[in-house]
Amino acid sequence: DEGAGVPPAAKSSWSQFLKTITSFNGDLASLTAPPFILSSTSLTEYSSYWAEHPDLFVAPALDSSPQQRALHVLKWFLSTLKQQYSSRNEKLGSEKKPLNPFLGELFLGHWDHPTAGRTELISEQVSHHPPVTAYAIINAQHGVKLEGYNGQKASFARGTINVRQVGHAMLHLEKWDEHYLIQLPSLHIEGIIYGAPYVELNKSCTIVSSSGYVAKIDFSGKGWISGKKNSFTATLTKEGAKEVLYSIDGQWTGNFEIKEGKGKNVLESYNAKTNMTTPLAIAPLDSQDPLESRRAWSKVQAAIQAGDMDTTGVEKSKIENEQRELRKKEKEEGREWERRFFTRVEENKLFKTLAERVGIEPEPEKTDGVWIFDEAKAAKWGYGKKKEEAEKEAVLEN
Ligand code: CLR
């Protein structure tokens, strides 16, 4: 039954949407979806899904065995998937279309966790056209830092939207000077014709470490091998070796088991449903920077939540016009918007060396360049490395 998940009053707008989507041009931001499918959350907020289990995020740093660390990284990665790809579904009843962030939009916050301590989140929209969000997530106490950026390439085929993520994430463990390159999984959107879209992951993705471990995760959904939605199987191997050190399988929204070798001996069982997340703390609206997401979008968000589409349109246009003016002025003055926390670089050597080992290609033309977290910029705003250290370095450089 087509449109079963659509509110009665929106039936015709949804069937209209289904018609327009067949000629979808690949630009997700330009997709005009009916009001009931609009979310009041901006994409800059999605970076927070990486560390809603701060204890799992820092766990790799606490282990003295490189092999165990690689396993901890894999487990943490798997634990993020439920937040990343299924939380809107659970909270809002279906996947929704997020707000398209403006250039320079920020989403800042931190998690305080009883054992992991403080983990800081910096998320910034580094490109508007195409949309690219960059982020750094830092736990200074345990010397754990995740940085990355991503955009999406989408296409429509046979009733689903296929989304390939471009960009990557890199995890650094300071104490062991270890780097992990995390490939972002491809996804598609199911349930569109019913008006109840949800994300399913597909194909596979890889995590490769500077210490020589490779994790490969294979995703499958309903009607595949296991028959259950949100399924996966993962293995951890030493690079270039066939022997499977650990295997993990189950559902990323449910239960999965970590097993020794190819599988018999279960070492640990993880339940994504019962493992509670730590809430992100963010500043109250009136003390936020004007570029911070919730402050900047507050009027739009209130209008969406009230179902007032006229006001939504008016308030959105205000932001868009303001942005247009800024771009025009920059163009006239021959300069570019200064990103607050990130810098575009020619190439990221670390990324390149890790990527080459597993055949991942950098795609700077799809993300308006290669982005790195700029510690000097961040220190100026009191983030990341301690301020004094940054000042000392500045003195040495001069
Ligand atoms: C953004 C980066 C996060 C992981 C993630 C999860 C869900 C993805 C989202 C990313 C990008 C935007 C996305 C969303 C699911 C649906 C939504 C593809 C990759 C699109 C724009 C919504 C289309 C509208 C339908 C609901 C009709 O780390």
Short mmCIF file of C-alpha atoms in Angstrom, two decimals, residues 39-41 298 300-309 312:
data_model
loop_
_atom_site.label_atom_id
_atom_site.label_comp_id
_atom_site.label_asym_id
_atom_site.label_seq_id
_atom_site.Cartn_x
_atom_site.Cartn_y
_atom_site.Cartn_z
CA SER A 39 13.48 17.52 10.06
CA SER A 40 14.38 20.56 12.13
CA THR A 41 17.91 19.22 12.68
CA SER A 298 16.12 28.64 15.80
CA VAL A 300 13.19 27.88 11.21
CA GLN A 301 13.26 25.05 13.72
CA ALA A 302 10.40 26.49 15.73
CA ALA A 303 8.34 26.98 12.57
CA ILE A 304 8.98 23.41 11.35
CA GLN A 305 8.05 22.03 14.75
CA ALA A 306 4.85 24.08 14.72
CA GLY A 307 4.08 22.82 11.21
CA ASP A 308 4.02 26.42 9.97
CA MET A 309 5.39 26.14 6.46
CA THR A 312 9.55 28.14 7.66
#
